[in-house]
Short mmCIF file of C-alpha atoms in Angstrom, two decimals:
data_model
loop_
_atom_site.label_atom_id
_atom_site.label_comp_id
_atom_site.label_asym_id
_atom_site.label_seq_id
_atom_site.Cartn_x
_atom_site.Cartn_y
_atom_site.Cartn_z
CA UNK A 1 57.44 12.17 -61.84
CA UNK A 2 54.65 11.09 -64.24
CA UNK A 3 52.44 13.91 -62.96
CA UNK A 4 55.28 16.46 -63.51
CA UNK A 5 55.80 15.25 -67.10
CA UNK A 6 52.03 15.49 -67.76
CA UNK A 7 52.03 19.07 -66.32
CA UNK A 8 55.00 19.81 -68.66
CA UNK A 9 53.26 18.31 -71.63
CA UNK A 10 50.13 20.29 -70.85
CA UNK A 11 52.07 23.55 -70.58
CA UNK A 12 53.61 23.18 -73.94
CA UNK A 13 50.28 22.22 -75.54
CA UNK A 14 48.16 25.11 -74.34
CA UNK A 15 46.41 27.17 -76.93
CA UNK A 16 45.86 31.03 -77.25
CA UNK A 17 44.27 33.63 -79.49
CA UNK A 18 46.47 34.44 -82.48
CA UNK A 19 46.84 38.26 -82.30
CA UNK A 20 50.25 38.33 -80.59
CA UNK A 21 51.83 35.97 -83.05
CA UNK A 22 50.37 37.87 -85.97
CA UNK A 23 51.62 41.18 -84.54
CA UNK A 24 55.22 39.91 -83.98
CA UNK A 25 55.16 38.41 -87.50
CA UNK A 26 54.46 41.83 -88.84
CA UNK A 27 57.05 43.74 -86.73
CA UNK A 28 59.72 41.03 -87.38
CA UNK A 29 58.83 40.92 -91.06
CA UNK A 30 59.38 44.67 -91.35
CA UNK A 31 62.80 44.31 -89.59
CA UNK A 32 63.64 41.55 -92.03
CA UNK A 33 62.58 43.74 -94.96
CA UNK A 34 64.71 46.60 -93.66
CA UNK A 35 67.70 44.25 -93.35
CA UNK A 36 67.65 42.98 -96.95
CA UNK A 37 66.78 46.48 -98.40
CA UNK A 38 69.71 47.91 -96.46
CA UNK A 39 71.99 45.42 -98.15
CA UNK A 40 70.44 45.93 -101.63
CA UNK A 41 70.46 49.67 -101.40
CA UNK A 42 73.48 50.57 -99.26
CA UNK A 43 76.05 47.88 -100.01
CA UNK A 44 77.21 45.92 -103.04
CA UNK A 45 75.49 42.52 -102.63
CA UNK A 46 77.97 41.00 -105.10
CA UNK A 47 80.84 42.19 -102.93
CA UNK A 48 79.31 40.56 -99.87
CA UNK A 49 78.24 37.20 -101.28
CA UNK A 50 79.59 36.35 -104.74
CA UNK A 51 82.75 34.54 -105.55
CA UNK A 52 85.77 36.84 -106.26
CA UNK A 53 85.47 35.84 -109.99
CA UNK A 54 81.95 37.42 -109.99
CA UNK A 55 82.69 40.58 -108.08
CA UNK A 56 82.89 39.21 -104.55
CA UNK A 57 85.66 40.06 -102.07
CA UNK A 58 86.07 36.71 -100.23
CA UNK A 59 85.74 33.22 -101.74
CA UNK A 60 83.87 32.22 -98.59
CA UNK A 61 82.32 28.88 -97.92
CA UNK A 62 79.19 27.20 -99.28
CA UNK A 63 77.91 26.72 -95.75
CA UNK A 64 76.00 23.72 -94.47
CA UNK A 65 74.14 21.20 -96.67
CA UNK A 66 71.02 23.22 -96.26
CA UNK A 67 72.54 26.21 -98.04
CA UNK A 68 71.67 26.84 -101.66
CA UNK A 69 75.35 27.48 -102.28
CA UNK A 70 76.15 23.87 -101.56
CA UNK A 71 74.41 23.10 -104.85
CA UNK A 72 74.75 26.28 -106.95
CA UNK A 73 77.87 28.46 -107.60
CA UNK A 74 78.03 32.02 -106.16
CA UNK A 75 77.77 33.71 -109.50
CA UNK A 76 76.23 37.17 -109.88
CA UNK A 77 72.99 35.72 -111.28
CA UNK A 78 72.61 33.18 -108.37
CA UNK A 79 73.44 35.80 -105.71
CA UNK A 80 70.98 38.29 -107.06
CA UNK A 81 68.43 35.56 -107.44
CA UNK A 82 68.82 34.27 -103.78
CA UNK A 83 68.71 38.01 -102.55
CA UNK A 84 65.54 38.66 -104.48
CA UNK A 85 63.90 35.41 -103.39
CA UNK A 86 64.77 36.39 -99.79
CA UNK A 87 63.26 39.83 -100.28
CA UNK A 88 60.04 38.15 -101.60
CA UNK A 89 60.05 35.78 -98.64
CA UNK A 90 60.40 38.69 -96.21
CA UNK A 91 57.56 40.59 -98.03
CA UNK A 92 55.25 37.63 -97.95
CA UNK A 93 55.93 36.93 -94.32
CA UNK A 94 55.17 40.54 -93.42
CA UNK A 95 51.83 40.47 -95.21
CA UNK A 96 51.21 36.94 -94.03
CA UNK A 97 50.70 35.15 -97.36
CA UNK A 98 51.64 31.49 -97.09
CA UNK A 99 53.28 32.54 -93.84
CA UNK A 100 55.07 29.35 -92.92
CA UNK A 101 56.30 28.76 -96.50
CA UNK A 102 57.40 32.34 -96.71
CA UNK A 103 59.30 31.99 -93.45
CA UNK A 104 61.01 28.93 -94.80
CA UNK A 105 61.91 30.60 -98.02
CA UNK A 106 63.32 33.57 -96.14
CA UNK A 107 65.25 31.25 -93.73
CA UNK A 108 66.76 29.08 -96.40
CA UNK A 109 67.90 32.15 -98.45
CA UNK A 110 69.20 34.06 -95.41
CA UNK A 111 71.03 30.99 -94.15
CA UNK A 112 72.61 30.54 -97.47
CA UNK A 113 73.72 34.16 -97.72
CA UNK A 114 74.91 34.11 -94.10
CA UNK A 115 76.92 30.96 -94.71
CA UNK A 116 78.61 32.72 -97.62
CA UNK A 117 79.45 35.87 -95.80
CA UNK A 118 81.05 34.45 -92.65
CA UNK A 119 83.61 37.27 -92.75
CA UNK A 120 80.87 39.93 -92.41
CA UNK A 121 78.38 38.04 -90.25
CA UNK A 122 77.50 39.56 -86.93
CA UNK A 123 74.90 38.90 -84.17
CA UNK A 124 71.98 40.58 -85.87
CA UNK A 125 72.23 37.91 -88.61
CA UNK A 126 71.93 35.19 -86.02
CA UNK A 127 68.90 36.94 -84.35
CA UNK A 128 67.12 37.05 -87.71
CA UNK A 129 67.94 33.35 -88.39
CA UNK A 130 66.86 31.94 -85.02
CA UNK A 131 63.57 33.74 -85.18
CA UNK A 132 62.91 32.81 -88.75
CA UNK A 133 63.11 29.13 -87.75
CA UNK A 134 60.57 29.78 -84.98
CA UNK A 135 58.28 31.42 -87.62
CA UNK A 136 58.63 28.31 -89.75
CA UNK A 137 57.23 26.40 -86.78
CA UNK A 138 54.58 28.92 -85.84
CA UNK A 139 51.08 29.40 -87.38
CA UNK A 140 51.68 33.17 -87.56
CA UNK A 141 49.45 33.72 -90.43
CA UNK A 142 46.32 33.01 -88.40
CA UNK A 143 45.67 36.73 -87.73
CA UNK A 144 46.41 40.09 -89.41
CA UNK A 145 47.46 38.28 -92.49
CA UNK A 146 46.35 37.71 -96.11
CA UNK A 147 46.20 34.00 -95.22
CA UNK A 148 43.46 34.80 -92.65
CA UNK A 149 41.61 37.15 -94.97
CA UNK A 150 41.84 34.50 -97.72
CA UNK A 151 40.34 31.89 -95.51
CA UNK A 152 37.68 34.28 -94.45
CA UNK A 153 37.27 32.63 -91.10
CA UNK A 154 37.46 34.22 -87.65
CA UNK A 155 40.72 33.76 -85.89
CA UNK A 156 40.80 30.43 -84.08
CA UNK A 157 42.91 29.36 -81.15
CA UNK A 158 46.46 28.39 -82.04
CA UNK A 159 49.19 26.53 -80.21
CA UNK A 160 50.96 28.76 -77.69
CA UNK A 161 54.30 26.94 -77.77
CA UNK A 162 55.83 28.74 -80.79
CA UNK A 163 55.35 32.05 -79.03
CA UNK A 164 56.68 30.68 -75.87
CA UNK A 165 59.80 29.55 -77.73
CA UNK A 166 60.11 33.10 -79.02
CA UNK A 167 59.90 34.48 -75.46
CA UNK A 168 62.48 31.93 -74.35
CA UNK A 169 64.73 32.72 -77.23
CA UNK A 170 64.63 36.46 -76.50
CA UNK A 171 65.40 35.65 -72.92
CA UNK A 172 68.31 33.31 -73.86
CA UNK A 173 69.86 36.12 -75.97
CA UNK A 174 69.84 38.64 -73.16
CA UNK A 175 70.69 36.36 -70.31
CA UNK A 176 73.58 34.67 -72.21
CA UNK A 177 74.89 38.10 -73.21
CA UNK A 178 74.79 39.27 -69.67
CA UNK A 179 76.35 36.15 -68.19
CA UNK A 180 79.32 36.25 -70.71
CA UNK A 181 80.07 39.80 -69.58
CA UNK A 182 82.51 38.27 -67.04
CA UNK A 183 85.44 40.50 -67.90
CA UNK A 184 86.96 42.84 -65.35
CA UNK A 185 85.51 45.97 -67.12
CA UNK A 186 81.97 44.72 -66.47
CA UNK A 187 82.53 44.61 -62.79
CA UNK A 188 83.76 46.67 -59.76
CA UNK A 189 87.29 45.27 -60.28
CA UNK A 190 87.86 47.63 -63.30
CA UNK A 191 85.32 50.36 -62.26
CA UNK A 192 82.38 49.35 -64.49
CA UNK A 193 84.36 50.73 -67.43
CA UNK A 194 83.09 48.46 -70.29
CA UNK A 195 80.88 51.04 -71.95
CA UNK A 196 83.70 53.59 -71.81
CA UNK A 197 85.93 51.15 -73.74
CA UNK A 198 83.11 50.01 -76.09
CA UNK A 199 82.36 53.65 -77.02
CA UNK A 200 86.07 54.04 -77.90
CA UNK A 201 86.03 51.27 -80.51
CA UNK A 202 86.55 52.72 -83.96
CA UNK A 203 84.03 51.22 -86.35
CA UNK A 204 81.53 50.29 -83.70
CA UNK A 205 81.21 53.61 -81.96
CA UNK A 206 79.65 56.37 -84.16
CA UNK A 207 82.02 59.09 -83.00
CA UNK A 208 85.61 59.37 -81.55
CA UNK A 209 85.31 58.40 -77.86
CA UNK A 210 86.82 61.56 -76.39
CA UNK A 211 83.32 62.73 -75.11
CA UNK A 212 82.75 59.57 -73.06
CA UNK A 213 85.33 60.65 -70.35
CA UNK A 214 83.19 63.70 -69.77
CA UNK A 215 80.25 61.52 -68.83
CA UNK A 216 82.29 58.69 -67.40
CA UNK A 217 80.15 58.21 -64.19
CA UNK A 218 77.09 57.91 -66.42
CA UNK A 219 78.84 55.36 -68.56
CA UNK A 220 79.62 53.39 -65.37
CA UNK A 221 76.00 53.44 -64.29
CA UNK A 222 74.91 52.41 -67.81
CA UNK A 223 77.49 49.54 -67.71
CA UNK A 224 76.08 48.24 -64.43
CA UNK A 225 72.40 48.58 -65.55
CA UNK A 226 73.07 46.96 -68.98
CA UNK A 227 74.82 43.96 -67.45
CA UNK A 228 72.33 43.30 -64.72
CA UNK A 229 69.30 44.09 -66.83
CA UNK A 230 70.50 41.39 -69.21
CA UNK A 231 71.26 38.84 -66.60
CA UNK A 232 67.98 39.35 -64.82
CA UNK A 233 65.85 39.48 -67.96
CA UNK A 234 64.74 35.95 -66.95
CA UNK A 235 62.34 37.76 -64.55
CA UNK A 236 60.08 38.69 -67.50
CA UNK A 237 59.07 35.14 -68.62
CA UNK A 238 58.94 34.06 -65.00
CA UNK A 239 56.62 36.93 -64.23
CA UNK A 240 54.36 36.03 -67.17
CA UNK A 241 54.27 32.41 -65.86
CA UNK A 242 53.44 33.22 -62.24
CA UNK A 243 50.75 35.74 -63.24
CA UNK A 244 48.74 32.83 -64.50
CA UNK A 245 47.95 31.50 -61.07
CA UNK A 246 47.73 33.52 -57.87
CA UNK A 247 49.96 32.29 -55.09
CA UNK A 248 50.58 33.05 -51.43
CA UNK A 249 54.31 32.18 -51.72
CA UNK A 250 56.26 35.43 -51.33
CA UNK A 251 58.79 34.90 -54.03
CA UNK A 252 56.03 33.93 -56.58
CA UNK A 253 54.03 36.99 -55.62
CA UNK A 254 57.10 39.22 -56.13
CA UNK A 255 57.77 37.64 -59.50
CA UNK A 256 54.05 37.97 -60.50
CA UNK A 257 54.25 41.72 -60.10
CA UNK A 258 52.62 43.26 -63.16
CA UNK A 259 55.20 45.94 -63.40
CA UNK A 260 58.22 43.79 -64.28
CA UNK A 261 57.36 43.47 -68.00
CA UNK A 262 56.81 47.19 -68.63
CA UNK A 263 59.94 47.99 -66.63
CA UNK A 264 62.19 45.56 -68.44
CA UNK A 265 60.84 46.41 -71.87
CA UNK A 266 61.12 50.15 -71.13
CA UNK A 267 64.73 49.78 -70.12
CA UNK A 268 65.38 47.55 -73.21
CA UNK A 269 63.86 50.12 -75.53
CA UNK A 270 65.89 52.88 -74.00
CA UNK A 271 69.02 50.70 -74.21
CA UNK A 272 68.52 49.83 -77.86
CA UNK A 273 67.51 53.41 -78.91
CA UNK A 274 70.65 54.67 -77.19
CA UNK A 275 72.68 52.06 -78.97
CA UNK A 276 71.27 53.29 -82.34
CA UNK A 277 72.39 56.80 -81.34
CA UNK A 278 75.96 56.08 -80.19
CA UNK A 279 76.99 52.82 -81.90
CA UNK A 280 76.88 51.46 -85.39
CA UNK A 281 75.57 47.94 -84.89
CA UNK A 282 73.63 47.63 -88.09
CA UNK A 283 70.05 46.48 -87.60
CA UNK A 284 70.74 44.64 -84.38
CA UNK A 285 68.82 47.09 -82.09
CA UNK A 286 65.99 47.13 -84.59
CA UNK A 287 65.50 43.39 -84.85
CA UNK A 288 65.65 43.03 -81.12
CA UNK A 289 62.93 45.55 -80.58
CA UNK A 290 60.90 43.99 -83.45
CA UNK A 291 60.53 40.75 -81.48
CA UNK A 292 59.37 42.50 -78.31
CA UNK A 293 55.68 42.15 -79.20
CA UNK A 294 56.00 38.42 -78.52
CA UNK A 295 55.77 39.40 -74.81
CA UNK A 296 52.36 40.93 -75.13
CA UNK A 297 49.18 38.99 -74.32
CA UNK A 298 46.69 38.49 -77.18
CA UNK A 299 44.09 40.61 -75.37
CA UNK A 300 46.66 43.40 -75.02
CA UNK A 301 47.29 43.42 -78.75
CA UNK A 302 43.54 43.41 -79.41
CA UNK A 303 42.99 46.29 -76.92
CA UNK A 304 45.85 48.30 -78.57
CA UNK A 305 44.40 47.76 -81.97
CA UNK A 306 40.95 48.86 -80.89
CA UNK A 307 42.52 52.04 -79.53
CA UNK A 308 44.39 52.81 -82.68
CA UNK A 309 41.74 51.58 -85.11
CA UNK A 310 38.37 51.89 -83.27
CA UNK A 311 36.52 50.50 -86.42
CA UNK A 312 38.27 47.14 -85.93
CA UNK A 313 35.91 44.38 -84.80
CA UNK A 314 36.72 42.96 -81.34
CA UNK B 1 50.01 12.37 -86.46
CA UNK B 2 47.26 11.16 -84.10
CA UNK B 3 46.05 13.73 -81.53
CA UNK B 4 47.13 11.40 -78.74
CA UNK B 5 50.76 11.45 -79.90
CA UNK B 6 50.96 15.10 -80.72
CA UNK B 7 51.18 16.63 -77.21
CA UNK B 8 54.13 14.50 -75.92
CA UNK B 9 55.90 14.99 -79.28
CA UNK B 10 55.55 18.78 -79.01
CA UNK B 11 57.00 18.62 -75.52
CA UNK B 12 59.85 16.41 -76.58
CA UNK B 13 60.70 18.65 -79.52
CA UNK B 14 60.65 21.76 -77.38
CA UNK B 15 62.95 20.01 -74.88
CA UNK B 16 65.47 18.90 -77.57
CA UNK B 17 65.43 22.47 -78.95
CA UNK B 18 66.24 23.90 -75.54
CA UNK B 19 68.87 21.18 -74.81
CA UNK B 20 70.79 21.91 -78.07
CA UNK B 21 70.71 25.59 -77.48
CA UNK B 22 71.73 25.14 -73.91
CA UNK B 23 74.69 22.94 -74.70
CA UNK B 24 75.85 25.32 -77.34
CA UNK B 25 75.56 28.35 -75.12
CA UNK B 26 77.82 26.99 -72.31
CA UNK B 27 80.70 29.47 -72.26
CA UNK B 28 83.90 28.58 -74.07
CA UNK B 29 87.10 30.30 -74.89
CA UNK B 30 87.25 31.22 -78.60
CA UNK B 31 90.94 30.22 -78.97
CA UNK B 32 93.47 28.72 -76.71
CA UNK B 33 96.62 28.68 -78.88
CA UNK B 34 99.85 30.22 -77.70
CA UNK B 35 99.61 33.18 -80.03
CA UNK B 36 96.05 34.14 -78.80
CA UNK B 37 97.23 33.67 -75.13
CA UNK B 38 100.17 36.01 -75.78
CA UNK B 39 98.02 38.90 -77.16
CA UNK B 40 98.21 41.80 -74.68
CA UNK B 41 94.46 42.15 -74.21
CA UNK B 42 94.08 38.32 -73.57
CA UNK B 43 97.19 38.31 -71.32
CA UNK B 44 95.93 41.28 -69.26
CA UNK B 45 92.48 39.72 -68.81
CA UNK B 46 93.89 36.35 -67.71
CA UNK B 47 96.15 38.14 -65.25
CA UNK B 48 93.15 39.97 -63.78
CA UNK B 49 91.10 36.74 -63.52
CA UNK B 50 94.07 34.93 -61.87
CA UNK B 51 94.38 37.79 -59.39
CA UNK B 52 90.71 37.61 -58.55
CA UNK B 53 90.78 33.80 -58.07
CA UNK B 54 93.88 34.22 -55.85
CA UNK B 55 92.20 36.83 -53.74
CA UNK B 56 89.12 34.59 -53.13
CA UNK B 57 91.50 31.68 -52.33
CA UNK B 58 90.46 29.48 -55.38
CA UNK B 59 93.98 29.58 -56.90
CA UNK B 60 97.39 29.16 -55.49
CA UNK B 61 99.10 32.46 -54.56
CA UNK B 62 102.20 31.52 -56.64
CA UNK B 63 101.56 33.48 -59.82
CA UNK B 64 103.01 31.05 -62.41
CA UNK B 65 101.38 28.02 -60.75
CA UNK B 66 97.97 29.82 -60.65
CA UNK B 67 98.17 30.78 -64.34
CA UNK B 68 98.94 27.16 -65.35
CA UNK B 69 96.16 25.85 -63.01
CA UNK B 70 93.59 28.23 -64.57
CA UNK B 71 94.48 27.17 -68.15
CA UNK B 72 94.43 23.51 -67.15
CA UNK B 73 90.81 23.90 -65.83
CA UNK B 74 89.74 25.66 -69.05
CA UNK B 75 91.30 22.96 -71.21
CA UNK B 76 89.69 20.17 -69.23
CA UNK B 77 86.35 21.89 -69.57
CA UNK B 78 86.91 22.21 -73.35
CA UNK B 79 87.64 18.46 -73.65
CA UNK B 80 84.19 17.73 -72.21
CA UNK B 81 82.28 20.59 -73.86
CA UNK B 82 83.51 20.17 -77.44
CA UNK B 83 81.90 16.77 -78.33
CA UNK B 84 78.65 17.97 -76.84
CA UNK B 85 78.65 21.06 -78.99
CA UNK B 86 79.22 18.95 -82.06
CA UNK B 87 76.20 16.85 -81.23
CA UNK B 88 73.98 19.94 -80.65
CA UNK B 89 75.26 21.42 -83.94
CA UNK B 90 73.73 18.55 -85.95
CA UNK B 91 70.30 20.10 -85.17
CA UNK B 92 71.26 23.74 -85.00
CA UNK B 93 73.44 24.02 -88.12
CA UNK B 94 70.94 23.10 -90.87
CA UNK B 95 68.32 25.49 -89.43
CA UNK B 96 70.71 28.40 -89.08
CA UNK B 97 70.36 28.50 -85.29
CA UNK B 98 73.91 28.11 -84.16
CA UNK B 99 74.17 30.83 -81.54
CA UNK B 100 76.71 32.16 -79.04
CA UNK B 101 75.75 35.64 -78.00
CA UNK B 102 79.14 37.10 -76.98
CA UNK B 103 78.34 40.77 -77.59
CA UNK B 104 81.01 42.79 -75.82
CA UNK B 105 81.87 39.78 -73.61
CA UNK B 106 84.12 39.05 -71.67
CA UNK B 107 85.35 42.58 -72.05
CA UNK B 108 85.51 45.21 -74.82
CA UNK B 109 89.03 45.52 -76.19
CA UNK B 110 91.26 48.17 -74.61
CA UNK B 111 93.56 48.02 -77.71
CA UNK B 112 91.31 48.21 -80.71
CA UNK B 113 92.83 47.56 -84.11
CA UNK B 114 92.07 49.56 -87.24
CA UNK B 115 93.09 48.67 -90.85
CA UNK B 116 95.62 50.43 -92.96
CA UNK B 117 95.73 49.74 -96.73
CA UNK B 118 98.72 50.87 -98.71
CA UNK B 119 99.29 50.62 -102.38
CA UNK B 120 102.46 50.45 -104.41
CA UNK B 121 101.63 51.70 -107.92
CA UNK B 122 103.47 50.18 -110.88
CA UNK B 123 106.96 51.52 -111.56
CA UNK B 124 107.25 53.10 -108.16
CA UNK B 125 109.38 51.98 -105.18
CA UNK B 126 107.28 52.95 -102.18
CA UNK B 127 103.79 52.34 -100.71
CA UNK B 128 101.29 55.04 -100.36
CA UNK B 129 98.48 55.12 -97.85
CA UNK B 130 95.21 54.37 -99.58
CA UNK B 131 92.88 53.70 -96.74
CA UNK B 132 93.10 54.58 -93.04
CA UNK B 133 90.52 53.03 -90.73
CA UNK B 134 90.98 55.55 -87.92
CA UNK B 135 88.16 57.94 -86.91
CA UNK B 136 87.34 60.86 -89.21
CA UNK B 137 89.50 59.54 -92.16
CA UNK B 138 88.07 58.89 -95.56
CA UNK B 139 88.44 55.17 -94.90
CA UNK B 140 86.39 55.33 -91.82
CA UNK B 141 83.65 57.20 -93.56
CA UNK B 142 83.40 54.69 -96.47
CA UNK B 143 83.26 51.61 -94.30
CA UNK B 144 79.89 49.84 -93.95
CA UNK B 145 79.55 48.11 -90.56
CA UNK B 146 79.95 44.69 -92.29
CA UNK B 147 83.34 45.74 -93.61
CA UNK B 148 84.31 46.60 -90.06
CA UNK B 149 83.41 43.15 -88.97
CA UNK B 150 85.53 41.62 -91.68
CA UNK B 151 88.40 43.84 -90.72
CA UNK B 152 88.00 42.76 -87.08
CA UNK B 153 88.22 39.24 -88.13
CA UNK B 154 91.34 39.89 -90.33
CA UNK B 155 92.98 41.78 -87.49
CA UNK B 156 93.68 38.50 -85.70
CA UNK B 157 96.66 36.65 -87.01
CA UNK B 158 95.99 33.87 -89.53
CA UNK B 159 93.40 33.96 -92.36
CA UNK B 160 96.04 34.17 -95.07
CA UNK B 161 93.62 33.40 -97.86
CA UNK B 162 91.16 36.07 -96.69
CA UNK B 163 93.97 38.67 -96.31
CA UNK B 164 95.08 38.00 -99.85
CA UNK B 165 91.54 38.29 -101.16
CA UNK B 166 90.99 41.54 -99.23
CA UNK B 167 94.24 42.97 -100.56
CA UNK B 168 93.20 42.08 -104.14
CA UNK B 169 89.81 43.73 -103.58
CA UNK B 170 91.45 47.00 -102.60
CA UNK B 171 93.86 46.68 -105.65
CA UNK B 172 90.78 46.41 -107.90
CA UNK B 173 89.26 49.53 -106.22
CA UNK B 174 92.60 51.39 -106.65
CA UNK B 175 92.85 50.40 -110.34
CA UNK B 176 89.28 51.56 -111.00
CA UNK B 177 90.11 54.97 -109.47
CA UNK B 178 93.59 55.22 -111.03
CA UNK B 179 93.25 53.60 -114.51
CA UNK B 180 96.70 54.84 -115.79
CA UNK B 181 98.52 53.73 -112.63
CA UNK B 182 97.65 50.18 -111.69
CA UNK B 183 98.75 48.70 -108.39
CA UNK B 184 101.68 46.32 -108.32
CA UNK B 185 101.48 45.52 -104.55
CA UNK B 186 99.13 45.93 -101.63
CA UNK B 187 100.16 46.10 -98.05
CA UNK B 188 97.59 45.50 -95.34
CA UNK B 189 98.46 46.13 -91.78
CA UNK B 190 96.66 47.04 -88.57
CA UNK B 191 97.24 49.89 -86.21
CA UNK B 192 96.85 48.96 -82.61
CA UNK B 193 95.46 51.95 -80.70
CA UNK B 194 95.27 52.02 -76.95
CA UNK B 195 92.30 53.40 -75.14
CA UNK B 196 93.71 54.96 -72.00
CA UNK B 197 91.78 54.39 -68.72
CA UNK B 198 89.38 57.24 -67.98
CA UNK B 199 91.37 58.18 -64.97
CA UNK B 200 94.57 58.61 -67.18
CA UNK B 201 92.60 60.91 -69.54
CA UNK B 202 91.28 62.92 -66.69
CA UNK B 203 94.75 63.31 -65.26
CA UNK B 204 95.96 64.66 -68.69
CA UNK B 205 98.35 61.73 -69.37
CA UNK B 206 99.56 61.72 -73.01
CA UNK B 207 98.06 59.00 -75.25
CA UNK B 208 100.13 55.85 -75.93
CA UNK B 209 101.38 55.92 -79.51
CA UNK B 210 99.78 53.31 -81.81
CA UNK B 211 101.73 50.21 -83.07
CA UNK B 212 101.72 48.83 -86.50
CA UNK B 213 100.95 45.08 -86.49
CA UNK B 214 100.72 42.21 -88.90
CA UNK B 215 101.93 43.85 -92.11
CA UNK B 216 100.97 41.64 -95.10
CA UNK B 217 102.13 42.25 -98.65
CA UNK B 218 100.40 40.89 -101.72
CA UNK B 219 102.28 41.27 -105.04
CA UNK B 220 100.00 41.37 -107.97
#
């Protein structure tokens, strides 16, 4: 038992090169910027977050004790102030200046806004929030950042556990979403018709759903693939784990197959890009794809960068 | 923190993090009140689940008994699960990581609801349609996806305060657009559409007419 615990402790205390964490900070930061800019440019921020006396729609709640609105009223000035500080936090996180502090700033402001707008909140907001917390924990400014340039030192090894938590979080999102698809339309009992019904939902589907009946068999296949792709996404982290040490055990060898990760990520990209085309889910598909780089190995990020920017030192 | 203590503390923290998320993610029914259980979509889905459990022999073949048995199981599970969720929430809530991930689960609705906003201008007797949430209408085009989410939440019974606030919001919009004819009342209701099964559409069956639900009038 003691040996098992020691192995567990060792696993969570391994170190790695910082390229991957730096890369996912940039892609996630860009998705975060897109999210707040969408709100500032395409909606009325006051309508979403302010008190009705200040131009808001719903009186809302102040949220938890960690929300700014537990201490300040949701006036126009405070709402704009929080939104601008959030924008600043997102920008600083993207360029990697005071990366942890920027992530904390972006988290506190987003959490405060999300607490106010419980009537509008949807799953993309939760994706942003859970990953922001992981960026607070992660030394993501160690590479590809102003922090690293400022320090002027070569990228050192960093703890691997924050990135592993990101991989676990991504897996949790997909697997839980797949497991909860227990309704009859997600199974043979109602003919794998879930996507057909989803594409007939006014407000979520981009167009009236009349066209779906013409491609009904395709929607059935997509329903089956989406559900089982989500449930089995656990294969991706398991594959990464078993690739570390060669084994003669058949199941381990199958799981260690190098093709799992590109296969699952390819299907994931296809699924999210299709969702952008046929459904209006806000920035949900964007933020999900923005965290995919956490599945790359640091040397893969380095190789990609050298291919794109050959002048980059190795 | 000494370097000797750091590794086990990291492992403990990661374990606590996973434990809290794991507890929070155990499936749970969003509502178990009589009104929710009587909703056609919920009723249909429970009926299908009961039928499935009966087919595999996990529930009694007597229909009423099986239905009660299933709800009893769910309520017992809820009694155990709820206190654990509250405990996990102590960590997850302040960091904004309360998470459920129910996207399109258990099943996408077969009877989606869209909003209708009607306004009664001052010195008139009837309501006139101001906003129609159906596809291709002006209302549909003006809605941001966040508004749709709010409307989805309002389309379930309850939330009297939020309905009133939403009605007042549309009154303000009406008043801005019609300065000489301010609103004296707003009626919000929902149109329950019915997505026919694909087979019914292919067979050319006529669509089921929509029903108007939950009319709610706010006098200003």
